[in-house]
Coordinates of C-alpha atoms and ligand atoms in Angstrom, one line a residue:
X43 CA 77.7 82.1 67.0
X44 CA 81.0 81.8 65.2
X45 CA 81.2 78.9 62.8
X46 CA 84.2 76.6 62.2
X47 CA 84.5 78.1 58.8
X48 CA 84.5 81.7 60.2
X49 CA 87.3 80.6 62.6
X50 CA 89.5 79.3 59.8
X51 CA 89.0 82.4 57.6
X52 CA 90.0 84.6 60.6
X53 CA 92.9 82.3 61.4
X54 CA 94.1 82.5 57.7
X55 CA 93.8 86.3 57.6
X56 CA 95.6 86.5 61.1
X57 CA 98.4 84.4 59.6
X58 CA 98.8 86.5 56.6
X59 CA 99.0 89.6 58.6
X60 CA 101.5 88.1 61.0
X61 CA 103.7 87.2 58.2
X62 CA 103.8 90.4 56.9
X63 CA 102.1 89.3 53.6
X64 CA 99.4 91.3 51.6
X65 CA 95.7 90.8 51.8
X66 CA 94.2 91.0 48.3
X67 CA 90.7 91.9 47.0
X68 CA 89.4 88.3 46.7
X69 CA 90.9 87.2 50.1
X70 CA 88.5 87.0 53.2
X71 CA 88.9 90.1 55.6
X72 CA 87.1 91.0 58.8
X73 CA 84.4 93.6 58.2
X74 CA 86.1 96.2 60.4
X75 CA 89.3 95.8 58.5
X76 CA 87.5 96.4 55.2
X77 CA 85.7 99.5 56.8
X78 CA 89.0 101.0 58.0
X79 CA 90.5 100.7 54.7
X80 CA 87.5 102.3 52.9
X81 CA 87.6 105.2 55.6
X82 CA 91.4 105.7 55.4
X83 CA 91.7 105.3 51.5
X84 CA 88.7 107.3 50.7
X85 CA 90.0 110.2 52.9
X86 CA 93.3 110.0 51.2
X87 CA 91.6 110.2 47.7
X88 CA 89.5 113.0 48.7
X89 CA 92.7 114.8 50.0
X90 CA 94.4 114.6 46.7
X91 CA 91.4 115.8 44.9
X92 CA 90.5 118.8 47.4
X93 CA 94.3 119.5 47.5
X94 CA 94.1 120.5 44.0
X95 CA 92.3 123.7 44.8
X96 CA 94.8 125.8 46.9
X97 CA 97.3 125.4 44.3
X98 CA 95.0 125.3 41.4
X99 CA 94.1 128.8 42.5
X100 CA 97.4 130.0 41.3
X101 CA 97.7 128.5 37.8
X102 CA 96.4 131.6 36.1
X103 CA 98.5 134.0 38.3
X104 CA 101.9 132.1 37.8
X105 CA 104.9 134.3 37.4
X106 CA 106.2 132.8 34.3
X107 CA 105.4 130.2 31.7
X108 CA 107.8 127.9 33.3
X109 CA 106.2 127.9 36.8
X110 CA 102.8 127.6 35.2
X111 CA 103.8 124.4 33.4
X112 CA 105.2 122.9 36.6
X113 CA 102.2 123.9 38.5
X114 CA 99.8 122.5 36.0
X115 CA 101.6 119.2 35.9
X116 CA 101.7 118.9 39.6
X117 CA 97.8 119.6 40.1
X118 CA 97.2 117.3 37.3
X119 CA 99.4 114.6 39.2
X120 CA 97.2 115.1 42.3
X121 CA 94.1 114.3 40.1
X122 CA 95.9 111.1 39.1
X123 CA 96.7 110.2 42.6
X124 CA 93.1 110.6 43.6
X125 CA 92.0 108.3 40.7
X126 CA 94.6 105.6 41.8
X127 CA 93.3 105.7 45.3
X128 CA 89.5 105.8 44.3
X129 CA 90.4 102.7 42.2
X130 CA 92.0 100.9 45.1
X131 CA 88.9 101.6 47.2
X132 CA 86.6 100.2 44.4
X133 CA 88.2 97.0 45.0
X134 CA 86.7 96.9 48.6
X135 CA 83.3 97.2 47.0
X136 CA 82.5 101.0 47.2
X137 CA 82.2 103.0 43.9
X138 CA 83.9 106.2 43.2
X139 CA 80.5 107.8 42.6
X140 CA 79.3 106.7 46.1
X141 CA 82.5 108.0 47.8
X142 CA 82.4 111.5 46.0
X143 CA 78.7 111.8 47.2
X144 CA 79.6 111.0 50.7
X145 CA 82.5 113.8 50.6
X146 CA 80.0 116.4 49.2
X147 CA 77.4 115.4 51.9
X148 CA 80.1 115.8 54.7
X149 CA 80.2 112.3 55.6
X150 CA 83.8 111.6 54.8
X151 CA 86.6 113.6 55.7
X152 CA 89.8 114.8 53.7
X153 CA 93.1 116.2 54.9
X154 CA 92.8 119.3 57.4
X155 CA 95.6 121.0 55.6
X156 CA 93.7 121.8 52.7
X157 CA 91.2 123.9 54.7
X158 CA 93.9 126.7 54.8
X159 CA 94.2 129.1 52.0
X160 CA 97.2 129.6 49.6
X161 CA 97.8 133.4 49.9
X162 CA 100.9 134.0 47.9
X163 CA 102.9 132.5 45.2
X164 CA 105.4 131.5 48.0
X165 CA 102.6 129.1 49.2
X166 CA 102.9 127.1 46.1
X167 CA 106.6 126.4 47.1
X168 CA 105.9 125.9 50.7
X169 CA 103.2 123.5 50.0
X170 CA 105.4 121.4 47.9
X171 CA 108.2 121.5 50.5
X172 CA 106.2 121.1 53.6
X173 CA 102.8 119.6 52.7
X174 CA 104.1 117.1 50.0
X175 CA 107.1 116.5 52.4
X176 CA 104.9 115.4 55.1
X177 CA 102.7 113.4 52.7
X178 CA 105.9 111.5 51.8
X179 CA 106.9 110.9 55.3
X180 CA 103.4 109.6 56.1
X181 CA 103.1 107.6 52.9
X182 CA 106.6 105.9 52.3
X183 CA 105.7 103.5 55.3
X184 CA 102.3 102.8 53.6
X185 CA 103.8 101.4 50.6
X186 CA 104.1 98.4 53.0
X187 CA 100.5 98.5 54.3
X188 CA 98.9 95.1 54.3
X189 CA 96.3 95.6 51.7
X190 CA 97.7 95.1 48.4
X191 CA 95.9 97.7 46.0
X192 CA 96.5 100.4 48.6
X193 CA 100.3 99.6 49.0
X194 CA 100.8 99.4 45.2
X195 CA 99.0 102.8 44.5
X196 CA 101.2 104.3 47.4
X197 CA 104.6 103.2 45.6
X198 CA 103.7 105.2 42.5
X199 CA 102.1 108.1 44.3
X200 CA 105.5 108.4 46.5
X201 CA 107.6 108.6 43.5
X202 CA 105.7 111.7 42.3
X203 CA 105.3 113.4 45.5
X204 CA 109.1 113.4 45.9
X205 CA 109.3 115.2 42.6
X206 CA 106.7 117.6 44.0
X207 CA 108.6 118.0 47.1
X208 CA 111.7 119.1 45.2
X209 CA 110.0 121.6 42.9
X210 CA 108.5 123.3 46.1
X211 CA 112.1 123.5 47.6
X212 CA 113.7 124.8 44.3
X213 CA 110.9 127.5 44.2
X214 CA 111.5 128.7 47.6
X215 CA 115.3 128.5 47.1
X216 CA 114.9 130.6 44.2
X217 CA 112.9 133.2 46.1
X218 CA 115.5 133.1 48.9
X219 CA 118.1 134.1 46.4
X220 CA 116.0 137.2 45.4
X221 CA 115.1 140.3 47.2
X222 CA 114.4 140.9 50.7
X223 CA 110.7 141.1 49.9
X224 CA 110.7 137.7 48.3
X225 CA 112.7 136.4 51.3
X226 CA 110.0 137.9 53.7
X227 CA 107.3 136.3 51.5
X228 CA 108.8 132.8 52.0
X229 CA 109.2 133.2 55.8
X230 CA 105.7 134.4 56.3
X231 CA 104.3 131.4 54.1
X232 CA 106.4 128.9 56.3
X233 CA 105.2 130.7 59.5
X234 CA 101.7 130.0 58.5
X235 CA 102.0 126.5 56.9
X236 CA 104.5 124.9 59.6
X237 CA 101.9 123.9 62.3
X238 CA 98.9 123.0 59.9
X239 CA 101.7 120.6 58.2
X240 CA 102.5 119.1 61.4
X241 CA 98.9 118.4 62.2
X242 CA 98.6 116.4 58.9
X243 CA 99.9 113.4 60.8
X244 CA 96.8 113.2 62.8
X245 CA 96.0 113.8 66.6
X246 CA 98.6 113.2 69.2
X247 CA 98.8 109.3 69.9
X248 CA 96.8 109.6 73.2
X249 CA 93.9 111.1 71.1
X250 CA 94.1 108.9 68.2
X251 CA 91.2 106.4 68.3
X252 CA 92.4 104.2 65.3
X253 CA 96.0 103.8 65.5
X254 CA 96.1 100.7 67.8
X255 CA 93.8 98.4 65.6
X256 CA 95.2 99.9 62.4
X257 CA 98.7 99.0 63.5
X258 CA 97.6 95.5 64.6
X259 CA 96.2 95.0 61.2
X260 CA 99.1 96.2 59.3
X261 CA 97.3 99.1 57.8
X262 CA 99.5 101.8 59.7
X263 CA 103.1 100.8 60.2
X264 CA 104.0 103.8 62.7
X265 CA 102.1 106.0 65.2
X266 CA 101.1 109.7 64.2
X267 CA 103.6 111.0 66.6
X268 CA 106.5 109.0 65.4
X269 CA 106.0 110.3 62.0
X270 CA 105.6 113.7 63.0
X271 CA 108.8 113.4 64.9
X272 CA 110.5 111.9 61.8
X273 CA 109.2 114.8 59.6
X274 CA 110.5 117.5 62.1
X275 CA 114.0 115.8 62.2
X276 CA 113.9 115.4 58.3
X277 CA 112.8 119.1 57.7
X278 CA 115.1 121.1 60.2
X279 CA 118.4 120.9 58.0
X280 CA 116.3 121.7 54.9
X281 CA 115.1 124.7 56.6
X282 CA 118.6 125.7 57.6
X283 CA 119.9 125.1 53.9
X284 CA 117.0 127.5 52.7
X285 CA 117.8 129.9 55.4
X286 CA 114.1 130.2 57.0
X287 CA 113.3 129.8 60.7
X288 CA 110.8 127.2 61.6
X289 CA 108.2 128.3 64.2
X290 CA 107.9 126.2 67.6
X291 CA 106.1 122.9 67.4
X292 CA 103.5 123.7 70.0
X293 CA 100.3 122.7 68.4
X294 CA 96.8 123.7 69.2
X295 CA 94.8 120.6 69.2
X296 CA 91.4 122.4 69.6
X297 CA 92.1 124.3 66.4
X298 CA 92.8 120.8 64.6
X299 CA 89.5 119.2 66.0
X300 CA 87.6 122.5 64.8
X301 CA 89.3 122.2 61.3
X302 CA 88.6 118.4 61.1
X303 CA 84.8 119.0 62.0
X304 CA 84.4 121.2 59.0
X305 CA 85.3 124.7 60.8
X306 CA 88.5 125.4 58.9
X307 CA 88.9 128.9 57.3
X308 CA 88.2 127.4 53.7
X309 CA 86.0 124.4 54.8
X310 CA 82.7 125.6 53.3
X311 CA 84.4 127.0 50.1
X312 CA 86.3 123.4 49.5
X313 CA 83.2 121.6 49.5
X314 CA 81.0 124.0 47.7
X315 CA 83.6 123.9 44.8
X316 CA 83.9 120.3 44.8
X317 CA 80.1 120.1 44.7
X318 CA 80.0 122.7 41.9
X319 CA 82.6 120.8 39.9
X320 CA 80.7 117.4 40.4
X321 CA 77.3 119.0 39.4
X322 CA 79.0 120.6 36.4
X323 CA 80.4 117.3 35.2
X324 CA 77.0 115.4 35.2
X325 CA 76.7 115.9 31.4
X326 CA 80.2 114.3 31.1
X327 CA 79.4 111.3 32.9
X328 CA 75.9 111.0 31.2
X329 CA 77.7 111.2 27.8
X330 CA 80.3 108.6 28.8
X331 CA 77.6 106.1 30.0
X332 CA 75.5 106.5 26.9
X333 CA 78.6 105.9 24.8
X334 CA 79.5 103.0 26.8
X335 CA 76.0 101.6 26.4
X336 CA 76.0 102.2 22.7
X337 CA 79.2 100.2 22.5
X338 CA 77.9 97.4 24.5
X339 CA 74.5 97.3 22.4
X340 CA 76.6 97.3 19.2
X341 CA 78.7 94.4 20.5
X342 CA 75.5 92.4 21.4
X343 CA 74.2 93.0 17.9
X344 CA 77.3 91.7 16.2
X345 CA 77.3 88.8 18.4
X346 CA 73.7 87.8 17.6
X347 CA 74.3 88.6 13.9
X348 CA 77.4 86.1 13.9
X349 CA 75.3 83.6 15.7
X350 CA 72.6 83.9 13.0
X351 CA 75.1 83.4 10.3
X352 CA 76.6 80.4 11.9
X353 CA 73.1 78.8 11.9
Ligands
LIG403 N1 92.8 115.6 58.6 O1 92.7 107.8 64.9 P1 93.3 108.8 64.0 C1 98.5 114.8 50.0 C2 90.8 112.1 61.7 S1 97.2 114.5 50.9 C3 91.6 115.2 58.8 O2 94.6 109.1 64.3 P2 94.0 107.4 61.5 C4 98.7 116.0 48.9 C5 90.8 110.6 61.4 O3 90.4 110.4 60.2 C6 97.7 113.7 52.3 N2 91.1 114.3 59.5 O4 93.2 108.4 62.5 C7 97.6 116.3 48.0 C8 90.0 110.2 62.5 O5 88.6 110.5 62.3 P3 87.5 109.3 61.8 C9 96.6 112.9 52.7 C10 92.1 113.6 60.4 O6 93.2 107.2 60.3 C11 97.6 117.4 47.3 C12 90.1 110.9 63.7 O7 90.7 112.2 63.1 N3 97.3 111.7 53.2 O8 99.4 114.1 50.0 O9 94.4 106.2 62.2 C13 98.8 118.3 47.4 C14 91.3 110.3 64.6 O10 92.4 110.2 64.0 C15 93.4 113.9 60.2 C16 96.5 110.6 53.8 O11 95.4 110.6 54.0 C17 93.9 115.2 59.4 N4 95.1 115.4 59.1 O12 95.1 108.3 61.3 C18 99.8 117.9 48.2 C19 97.6 109.6 54.6 N5 94.3 113.3 61.1 O13 87.9 108.8 60.4 C20 99.8 116.8 49.0 C21 96.7 108.4 54.7 C22 93.4 112.5 61.6 O14 87.7 108.0 62.8 N6 96.0 108.5 56.1 N7 92.2 112.8 61.3 O15 86.0 109.9 61.9 C23 96.7 108.3 57.2 O16 97.9 107.9 57.4 C24 95.8 108.2 58.4 O17 94.5 108.3 58.0 C25 96.2 109.4 59.3 C26 95.0 109.5 60.4 C27 97.4 109.7 59.9 C28 95.9 110.8 58.5

Protein backbone atom coordinates (compact mmCIF):
# COMPACT_ATOMS: atom_id res chain seq x y z
CA UNK A 1 0.00 0.00 0.00
CA UNK A 2 1.28 3.48 -0.84
CA UNK A 3 1.42 5.80 2.17
CA UNK A 4 0.65 9.54 2.13
CA UNK A 5 4.38 10.23 2.70
CA UNK A 6 5.31 8.13 -0.38
CA UNK A 7 2.73 10.00 -2.45
CA UNK A 8 4.15 13.36 -1.32
CA UNK A 9 7.69 12.25 -2.14
CA UNK A 10 6.65 11.02 -5.58
CA UNK A 11 4.76 14.29 -6.21
CA UNK A 12 7.84 16.30 -5.22
CA UNK A 13 10.02 14.25 -7.56
CA UNK A 14 7.51 14.59 -10.42
CA UNK A 15 7.32 18.37 -9.92
CA UNK A 16 11.13 18.69 -10.03
CA UNK A 17 11.28 16.70 -13.28
CA UNK A 18 8.35 18.62 -14.81
CA UNK A 19 10.05 21.94 -13.99
CA UNK A 20 13.25 20.75 -15.69
CA UNK A 21 15.18 21.07 -12.40
CA UNK A 22 17.86 18.68 -11.18
CA UNK A 23 17.50 15.76 -8.82
CA UNK A 24 20.43 15.72 -6.39
CA UNK A 25 21.88 12.76 -4.42
CA UNK A 26 20.08 13.55 -1.16
CA UNK A 27 16.67 13.97 -2.85
CA UNK A 28 14.13 11.18 -2.79
CA UNK A 29 13.92 9.30 -6.09
CA UNK A 30 11.95 6.28 -7.33
CA UNK A 31 13.94 3.05 -7.23
CA UNK A 32 13.51 2.57 -11.01
CA UNK A 33 15.03 6.01 -11.65
CA UNK A 34 18.02 5.17 -9.46
CA UNK A 35 18.49 1.77 -11.12
CA UNK A 36 18.28 3.26 -14.62
CA UNK A 37 20.87 5.88 -13.75
CA UNK A 38 23.24 3.31 -12.25
CA UNK A 39 22.85 1.19 -15.40
CA UNK A 40 23.47 4.04 -17.83
CA UNK A 41 26.22 5.86 -15.90
CA UNK A 42 28.05 2.60 -15.14
CA UNK A 43 27.90 1.57 -18.81
CA UNK A 44 29.18 4.96 -19.75
CA UNK A 45 32.05 4.80 -17.23
CA UNK A 46 32.98 1.29 -18.37
CA UNK A 47 32.97 2.50 -22.01
CA UNK A 48 35.50 5.19 -21.20
CA UNK A 49 37.79 2.71 -19.45
CA UNK A 50 37.45 -0.13 -21.99
CA UNK A 51 37.70 2.53 -24.72
CA UNK A 52 41.31 3.14 -23.67
CA UNK A 53 42.31 -0.24 -25.09
CA UNK A 54 41.95 0.06 -28.91
CA UNK A 55 43.83 3.37 -29.02
CA UNK A 56 46.19 2.55 -26.15
CA UNK A 57 47.37 -0.34 -28.30
CA UNK A 58 49.01 2.23 -30.64
CA UNK A 59 50.91 4.32 -28.08
CA UNK A 60 54.14 2.36 -28.53
CA UNK A 61 53.84 2.55 -32.33
CA UNK A 62 52.94 6.21 -32.83
CA UNK A 63 54.63 7.58 -35.97
CA UNK A 64 56.25 10.56 -34.21
CA UNK A 65 56.91 11.98 -30.76
CA UNK A 66 54.19 14.60 -31.36
CA UNK A 67 51.59 11.95 -32.25
CA UNK A 68 52.64 9.86 -29.25
CA UNK A 69 52.23 12.81 -26.85
CA UNK A 70 48.77 13.58 -28.28
CA UNK A 71 47.65 9.96 -28.05
CA UNK A 72 48.96 9.53 -24.51
CA UNK A 73 47.07 12.63 -23.41
CA UNK A 74 43.86 11.46 -25.08
CA UNK A 75 43.95 7.98 -23.56
CA UNK A 76 44.68 9.53 -20.17
CA UNK A 77 41.68 11.85 -20.60
CA UNK A 78 39.45 8.81 -21.16
CA UNK A 79 40.65 7.37 -17.85
CA UNK A 80 39.70 10.68 -16.22
CA UNK A 81 36.23 10.55 -17.78
CA UNK A 82 35.74 7.05 -16.40
CA UNK A 83 36.65 8.30 -12.93
CA UNK A 84 34.24 11.29 -13.03
CA UNK A 85 31.48 8.90 -14.07
CA UNK A 86 32.27 6.27 -11.42
CA UNK A 87 32.17 9.10 -8.88
CA UNK A 88 28.77 10.24 -10.21
CA UNK A 89 27.57 6.65 -9.84
CA UNK A 90 28.89 6.41 -6.29
CA UNK A 91 26.48 9.22 -5.30
CA UNK A 92 23.73 6.65 -6.06
CA UNK A 93 25.15 4.24 -3.48
CA UNK A 94 27.21 1.85 -5.64
CA UNK A 95 30.98 1.68 -5.24
CA UNK A 96 33.47 1.76 -8.10
CA UNK A 97 34.84 -1.56 -6.84
CA UNK A 98 31.41 -3.13 -7.14
CA UNK A 99 30.87 -1.72 -10.65
CA UNK A 100 34.26 -2.93 -11.85
CA UNK A 101 33.55 -6.42 -10.55
CA UNK A 102 30.21 -6.43 -12.38
CA UNK A 103 31.90 -5.38 -15.62
CA UNK A 104 34.50 -8.13 -15.35
CA UNK A 105 31.80 -10.69 -14.54
CA UNK A 106 29.90 -9.65 -17.71
CA UNK A 107 26.93 -8.39 -15.67
CA UNK A 108 27.21 -4.83 -17.01
CA UNK A 109 27.71 -3.56 -20.54
CA UNK A 110 30.00 -1.07 -22.27
CA UNK A 111 29.68 0.57 -25.66
CA UNK A 112 29.55 -1.85 -28.61
CA UNK A 113 32.08 0.25 -30.55
CA UNK A 114 35.02 -0.85 -28.40
CA UNK A 115 34.57 -4.47 -29.43
CA UNK A 116 36.05 -3.61 -32.84
CA UNK A 117 39.84 -3.60 -33.33
CA UNK A 118 42.06 -0.60 -34.21
CA UNK A 119 44.08 -2.04 -37.07
CA UNK A 120 46.09 0.94 -38.39
CA UNK A 121 47.23 4.37 -37.24
CA UNK A 122 44.48 5.86 -39.41
CA UNK A 123 42.08 4.19 -36.96
CA UNK A 124 43.40 6.51 -34.22
CA UNK A 125 42.21 9.44 -36.35
CA UNK A 126 38.92 7.78 -37.26
CA UNK A 127 38.16 6.93 -33.64
CA UNK A 128 38.77 10.58 -32.70
CA UNK A 129 36.70 11.92 -35.59
CA UNK A 130 33.79 9.45 -35.69
CA UNK A 131 33.70 7.75 -32.28
CA UNK A 132 34.36 10.87 -30.22
CA UNK A 133 32.12 12.76 -32.68
CA UNK A 134 29.25 10.34 -32.02
CA UNK A 135 29.97 10.50 -28.29
CA UNK A 136 29.70 14.32 -28.33
CA UNK A 137 26.44 14.21 -30.27
CA UNK A 138 25.02 11.77 -27.72
CA UNK A 139 26.50 13.49 -24.67
CA UNK A 140 25.83 17.20 -25.27
CA UNK A 141 22.11 16.72 -24.49
CA UNK A 142 23.13 14.68 -21.43
CA UNK A 143 24.62 17.89 -19.95
CA UNK A 144 20.93 18.71 -19.31
CA UNK A 145 20.06 15.29 -17.89
CA UNK A 146 17.87 15.39 -14.80
CA UNK A 147 20.41 13.91 -12.36
CA UNK A 148 22.79 16.63 -11.15
CA UNK A 149 26.09 14.72 -10.72
CA UNK A 150 25.71 13.04 -14.13
CA UNK A 151 24.93 16.31 -15.94
CA UNK A 152 27.84 18.11 -14.31
CA UNK A 153 30.31 15.35 -15.20
CA UNK A 154 29.03 15.49 -18.80
CA UNK A 155 29.85 19.20 -19.13
CA UNK A 156 33.50 18.61 -18.41
CA UNK A 157 33.68 15.44 -20.48
CA UNK A 158 32.11 17.11 -23.55
CA UNK A 159 34.72 19.88 -23.51
CA UNK A 160 37.50 17.31 -23.64
CA UNK A 161 35.72 15.14 -26.22
CA UNK A 162 35.46 18.03 -28.66
CA UNK A 163 39.22 18.46 -28.41
CA UNK A 164 39.60 14.74 -29.12
CA UNK A 165 37.36 14.96 -32.14
CA UNK A 166 39.38 17.80 -33.61
CA UNK A 167 42.67 15.96 -33.11
CA UNK A 168 41.19 12.95 -34.96
CA UNK A 169 40.06 15.15 -37.84
CA UNK A 170 43.47 16.87 -37.96
CA UNK A 171 45.26 13.50 -38.07
CA UNK A 172 43.07 12.30 -40.95
CA UNK A 173 43.39 15.63 -42.79
CA UNK A 174 47.19 15.32 -42.56
CA UNK A 175 47.07 11.79 -43.98
CA UNK A 176 44.73 12.92 -46.76
CA UNK A 177 47.34 15.48 -47.81
CA UNK A 178 49.94 12.67 -47.96
CA UNK A 179 50.45 9.78 -50.38
CA UNK A 180 47.86 7.69 -52.24
CA UNK A 181 48.63 4.88 -49.82
CA UNK A 182 47.84 7.11 -46.84
CA UNK A 183 44.58 8.28 -48.43
CA UNK A 184 43.61 4.64 -49.03
CA UNK A 185 44.36 3.85 -45.36
CA UNK A 186 42.00 6.62 -44.25
CA UNK A 187 39.19 5.49 -46.56
CA UNK A 188 39.58 1.85 -45.48
CA UNK A 189 39.44 2.90 -41.84
CA UNK A 190 36.32 5.04 -42.35
CA UNK A 191 34.69 2.14 -44.23
CA UNK A 192 35.22 -0.14 -41.21
CA UNK A 193 34.18 2.33 -38.50
CA UNK A 194 31.19 4.14 -40.01
CA UNK A 195 28.47 1.58 -39.25
CA UNK A 196 29.77 0.60 -35.79
CA UNK A 197 29.91 4.36 -34.97
CA UNK A 198 26.26 4.76 -36.01
CA UNK A 199 25.36 1.82 -33.77
CA UNK A 200 26.81 3.62 -30.74
CA UNK A 201 23.49 5.50 -30.52
CA UNK A 202 21.75 2.27 -29.56
CA UNK A 203 19.09 0.17 -31.29
CA UNK A 204 16.42 1.76 -33.49
CA UNK A 205 13.65 3.39 -31.46
CA UNK A 206 11.33 0.46 -32.26
CA UNK A 207 13.76 -1.91 -30.45
CA UNK A 208 14.79 0.41 -27.61
CA UNK A 209 13.30 -0.87 -24.35
CA UNK A 210 14.44 2.01 -22.14
CA UNK A 211 14.03 5.22 -24.16
CA UNK A 212 10.41 6.06 -23.36
CA UNK A 213 10.79 5.81 -19.58
CA UNK A 214 14.23 7.46 -19.62
CA UNK A 215 12.82 10.41 -21.55
CA UNK A 216 9.85 10.71 -19.18
CA UNK A 217 12.37 10.93 -16.31
CA UNK A 218 14.50 13.49 -18.16
CA UNK A 219 17.50 11.14 -18.15
CA UNK A 220 17.58 11.01 -21.97
CA UNK A 221 16.55 14.12 -23.89
CA UNK A 222 16.29 12.59 -27.41
CA UNK A 223 15.63 9.17 -28.89
CA UNK A 224 18.42 7.01 -30.32
CA UNK A 225 17.26 7.56 -33.93
CA UNK A 226 17.03 11.35 -33.50
CA UNK A 227 20.63 11.55 -32.31
CA UNK A 228 21.85 9.13 -34.99
CA UNK A 229 20.26 11.35 -37.69
CA UNK A 230 21.79 14.46 -36.15
CA UNK A 231 25.21 12.81 -36.23
CA UNK A 232 24.87 11.79 -39.90
CA UNK A 233 23.90 15.36 -40.84
CA UNK A 234 26.77 16.80 -38.84
CA UNK A 235 29.35 14.39 -40.29
CA UNK A 236 28.49 14.49 -44.01
CA UNK A 237 30.03 17.96 -44.68
CA UNK A 238 33.09 17.03 -42.61
CA UNK A 239 33.59 13.92 -44.77
CA UNK A 240 33.34 16.09 -47.89
CA UNK A 241 35.93 18.50 -46.46
CA UNK A 242 38.25 15.58 -45.75
CA UNK A 243 37.70 14.02 -49.16
CA UNK A 244 36.46 10.64 -47.91
CA UNK A 245 33.30 8.79 -48.93
CA UNK A 246 30.92 7.63 -46.21
CA UNK A 247 29.43 4.14 -46.69
CA UNK A 248 25.64 3.77 -46.82
CA UNK A 249 23.63 3.85 -43.61
CA UNK A 250 22.02 0.38 -43.81
CA UNK A 251 22.73 -1.06 -40.39
CA UNK A 252 22.72 -4.75 -39.51
CA UNK A 253 20.90 -4.86 -36.18
CA UNK A 254 21.56 -8.59 -35.77
CA UNK A 255 25.27 -7.76 -35.73
CA UNK A 256 24.60 -5.04 -33.14
CA UNK A 257 22.78 -7.41 -30.77
CA UNK A 258 25.48 -10.08 -31.21
CA UNK A 259 28.14 -7.52 -30.24
CA UNK A 260 26.08 -6.17 -27.31
CA UNK A 261 25.67 -9.73 -25.99
CA UNK A 262 29.45 -10.23 -25.91
CA UNK A 263 30.00 -11.76 -29.36
CA UNK A 264 31.97 -8.88 -30.93
CA UNK A 265 35.36 -9.43 -32.62
CA UNK A 266 37.32 -8.24 -29.54
CA UNK A 267 34.78 -8.75 -26.71
CA UNK A 268 36.62 -11.57 -24.91
CA UNK A 269 40.00 -9.84 -25.33
CA UNK A 270 38.71 -6.52 -23.90
CA UNK A 271 37.28 -8.09 -20.74
CA UNK A 272 40.30 -10.39 -20.25
CA UNK A 273 42.60 -7.38 -20.50
CA UNK A 274 40.49 -5.36 -18.04
CA UNK A 275 40.47 -8.31 -15.60
CA UNK A 276 44.24 -8.68 -15.84
CA UNK A 277 44.73 -4.97 -15.15
CA UNK A 278 42.33 -5.17 -12.20
CA UNK A 279 44.08 -8.23 -10.73
CA UNK A 280 47.53 -6.71 -11.30
CA UNK A 281 46.39 -3.56 -9.49
CA UNK A 282 45.33 -5.41 -6.33
CA UNK A 283 48.59 -4.59 -4.50
CA UNK A 284 48.17 -0.86 -5.27
CA UNK A 285 44.65 -0.84 -3.81
CA UNK A 286 45.84 -2.79 -0.74
CA UNK A 287 48.79 -0.41 -0.24
CA UNK A 288 46.51 2.63 -0.59
CA UNK A 289 44.06 1.17 1.95
CA UNK A 290 46.90 0.32 4.39
CA UNK A 291 48.24 3.88 4.04
CA UNK A 292 44.78 5.40 4.56
CA UNK A 293 44.26 3.18 7.62
CA UNK A 294 47.61 4.21 9.13
CA UNK A 295 46.67 7.88 8.61
CA UNK A 296 43.35 7.31 10.40
CA UNK A 297 45.09 5.42 13.24
CA UNK A 298 47.67 8.20 13.58
CA UNK A 299 44.95 10.84 13.74
CA UNK A 300 43.02 8.87 16.37
CA UNK A 301 46.19 8.59 18.49
CA UNK A 302 46.86 12.34 18.24
CA UNK A 303 43.27 13.15 19.23
CA UNK A 304 43.40 10.86 22.25
CA UNK A 305 46.82 12.32 23.31
CA UNK A 306 45.38 15.85 23.07
CA UNK A 307 42.37 14.81 25.14
CA UNK A 308 44.71 13.31 27.80
CA UNK A 309 46.72 16.54 27.88
CA UNK A 310 43.55 18.63 28.32
CA UNK A 311 42.43 16.65 31.34
N1 LIG B 1 26.53 -0.59 -26.86
O1 LIG B 1 16.86 0.76 -24.57
P1 LIG B 1 18.17 1.15 -25.18
C1 LIG B 1 33.15 7.45 -25.37
C2 LIG B 1 21.95 -1.63 -24.79
S1 LIG B 1 32.30 6.13 -24.79
C3 LIG B 1 26.22 -1.50 -25.92
O2 LIG B 1 18.11 2.09 -26.32
P2 LIG B 1 19.38 3.14 -23.44
C4 LIG B 1 34.55 7.28 -25.75
C5 LIG B 1 21.29 -0.88 -23.66
O3 LIG B 1 22.16 -0.73 -22.57
C6 LIG B 1 30.61 6.38 -25.27
N2 LIG B 1 24.95 -1.66 -25.43
O4 LIG B 1 19.15 1.68 -24.03
C7 LIG B 1 35.44 6.61 -24.91
C8 LIG B 1 20.10 -1.75 -23.35
O5 LIG B 1 20.49 -2.88 -22.60
P3 LIG B 1 20.19 -3.00 -20.99
C9 LIG B 1 29.68 5.82 -24.26
C10 LIG B 1 24.01 -0.84 -25.92
O6 LIG B 1 20.27 3.02 -22.26
C11 LIG B 1 36.76 6.39 -25.30
C12 LIG B 1 19.70 -2.28 -24.71
O7 LIG B 1 20.86 -2.18 -25.53
N3 LIG B 1 28.55 6.69 -24.18
O8 LIG B 1 32.55 8.44 -25.47
O9 LIG B 1 18.09 3.85 -23.26
C13 LIG B 1 37.23 6.87 -26.54
C14 LIG B 1 18.55 -1.48 -25.31
O10 LIG B 1 18.94 -0.16 -25.64
C15 LIG B 1 24.29 0.16 -26.86
C16 LIG B 1 27.49 6.43 -23.41
O11 LIG B 1 27.43 5.42 -22.74
C17 LIG B 1 25.60 0.25 -27.36
N4 LIG B 1 25.95 1.14 -28.29
O12 LIG B 1 20.15 3.90 -24.62
C18 LIG B 1 36.33 7.55 -27.36
C19 LIG B 1 26.41 7.47 -23.41
N5 LIG B 1 23.14 0.82 -27.14
O13 LIG B 1 21.12 -2.04 -20.33
C20 LIG B 1 35.00 7.81 -26.96
C21 LIG B 1 25.39 7.29 -22.35
C22 LIG B 1 22.19 0.26 -26.40
O14 LIG B 1 18.74 -2.63 -20.81
N6 LIG B 1 24.44 6.26 -22.69
N7 LIG B 1 22.69 -0.75 -25.66
O15 LIG B 1 20.51 -4.43 -20.68
C23 LIG B 1 23.33 6.48 -23.44
O16 LIG B 1 23.10 7.57 -23.95
C24 LIG B 1 22.37 5.34 -23.61
O17 LIG B 1 22.63 4.40 -22.61
C25 LIG B 1 22.41 4.69 -25.01
C26 LIG B 1 21.43 3.49 -25.02
C27 LIG B 1 21.96 5.68 -26.06
C28 LIG B 1 23.80 4.16 -25.35
